[in-house]
Amino acid sequence: MTGFPGRRPIYGDAVHITVGADLLVFAGKIMTRGTLSDGRGFAELVLPDADAQQRRDLERAGHYQYEIYLEGRLLYSSPELTLRDTRRDDAGALVVTGSP
């Protein structure tokens, strides 16, 4: 599945995030969905924040693309996105928001 994620969450167990020439891999409980704010569409990616260096690399990059997997099967591949925000949710997961 490619394009922009719908409002219905897509759950996976791994995500590969391409940042320039680097590949960041996160494993665990992963979720992505499309959100709207002020009439603009955003892709929200929620992932475990196990490696602080990976989080910093993503924040510095500004642009990224990601693929979400479940048991090795590709569920969703994003277009290239511009990083708009990173934050932690109430459970401590990293929430990454981007837009095309």
Short mmCIF file of C-alpha atoms in Angstrom, two decimals:
data_model
loop_
_atom_site.label_atom_id
_atom_site.label_comp_id
_atom_site.label_asym_id
_atom_site.label_seq_id
_atom_site.Cartn_x
_atom_site.Cartn_y
_atom_site.Cartn_z
CA MET A 1 0.00 0.00 0.00
CA THR A 2 1.41 3.38 -0.95
CA GLY A 3 0.13 6.95 -1.02
CA PHE A 4 -1.11 8.60 2.14
CA PRO A 5 -2.40 6.58 5.12
CA GLY A 6 -6.09 6.86 5.82
CA ARG A 7 -7.56 7.87 9.15
CA ARG A 8 -7.86 4.22 10.17
CA PRO A 9 -4.67 3.19 12.01
CA ILE A 10 -2.30 0.69 10.43
CA TYR A 11 -0.48 -1.46 13.02
CA GLY A 12 2.83 -3.22 12.51
CA ASP A 13 5.79 -4.67 14.36
CA ALA A 14 8.66 -2.97 12.50
CA VAL A 15 9.32 0.22 10.58
CA HIS A 16 12.19 1.14 8.27
CA ILE A 17 12.75 4.89 8.08
CA THR A 18 14.98 6.21 5.31
CA VAL A 19 16.75 9.44 6.26
CA GLY A 20 19.02 10.53 3.42
CA ALA A 21 21.35 7.57 2.83
CA ASP A 22 20.70 6.12 6.31
CA LEU A 23 18.19 3.45 7.30
CA LEU A 24 16.74 3.61 10.83
CA VAL A 25 14.98 0.43 11.98
CA PHE A 26 12.54 0.37 14.88
CA ALA A 27 10.90 -2.82 16.17
CA GLY A 28 7.98 -3.21 18.54
CA LYS A 29 4.47 -1.82 18.59
CA ILE A 30 4.20 0.52 15.56
CA MET A 31 1.19 2.52 14.34
CA THR A 32 0.60 4.98 11.51
CA ARG A 33 -2.43 6.94 10.38
CA GLY A 34 -3.40 10.06 8.49
CA THR A 35 -4.53 13.11 10.47
CA LEU A 36 -5.96 16.49 9.55
CA SER A 37 -5.14 19.82 11.16
CA ASP A 38 -6.23 23.21 9.82
CA GLY A 39 -7.27 21.55 6.56
CA ARG A 40 -3.82 20.01 5.98
CA GLY A 41 -3.01 16.30 5.87
CA PHE A 42 -0.27 14.79 8.01
CA ALA A 43 1.12 11.29 8.49
CA GLU A 44 1.48 10.35 12.14
CA LEU A 45 3.88 7.54 13.04
CA VAL A 46 3.97 6.15 16.59
CA LEU A 47 6.92 3.95 17.52
CA PRO A 48 8.94 2.79 20.49
CA ASP A 49 11.71 5.22 21.36
CA ALA A 50 14.37 2.64 22.19
CA ASP A 51 17.39 4.46 20.73
CA ALA A 52 17.85 8.15 21.50
CA GLN A 53 20.47 8.50 18.72
CA GLN A 54 17.97 7.30 16.09
CA ARG A 55 15.45 9.86 17.34
CA ARG A 56 18.04 12.65 17.12
CA ASP A 57 19.07 11.53 13.60
CA LEU A 58 15.45 11.68 12.48
CA GLU A 59 14.88 15.11 14.05
CA ARG A 60 17.99 16.57 12.38
CA ALA A 61 17.20 15.16 8.93
CA GLY A 62 14.04 17.10 8.23
CA HIS A 63 12.93 14.72 5.42
CA TYR A 64 12.18 11.02 5.67
CA GLN A 65 10.28 8.12 4.13
CA TYR A 66 9.06 5.03 5.97
CA GLU A 67 7.80 1.51 5.41
CA ILE A 68 5.76 -0.30 8.05
CA TYR A 69 5.80 -4.11 8.28
CA LEU A 70 3.89 -6.84 10.11
CA GLU A 71 5.63 -10.22 10.39
CA GLY A 72 7.89 -9.28 7.45
CA ARG A 73 5.02 -8.25 5.15
CA LEU A 74 4.98 -4.66 3.88
CA LEU A 75 1.77 -2.92 4.98
CA TYR A 76 2.43 0.68 4.01
CA SER A 77 5.09 2.74 2.24
CA SER A 78 4.95 6.51 2.71
CA PRO A 79 5.87 9.19 0.21
CA GLU A 80 8.82 11.41 1.16
CA LEU A 81 7.71 13.53 4.10
CA THR A 82 8.91 16.71 5.75
CA LEU A 83 9.27 16.36 9.51
CA ARG A 84 6.82 18.69 11.26
CA ASP A 85 6.93 17.53 14.88
CA THR A 86 8.28 14.89 17.26
CA ARG A 87 6.89 14.35 20.74
CA ARG A 88 6.29 11.63 23.30
CA ASP A 89 2.79 10.39 24.01
CA ASP A 90 1.48 9.56 27.50
CA ALA A 91 2.88 6.02 27.26
CA GLY A 92 6.38 7.27 26.34
CA ALA A 93 6.22 6.29 22.66
CA LEU A 94 7.76 8.57 20.06
CA VAL A 95 5.19 10.31 17.83
CA VAL A 96 6.57 11.61 14.52
CA THR A 97 4.40 13.85 12.35
CA GLY A 98 5.23 14.69 8.74
CA SER A 99 3.63 16.11 5.63
CA PRO A 100 4.30 15.76 1.90
#
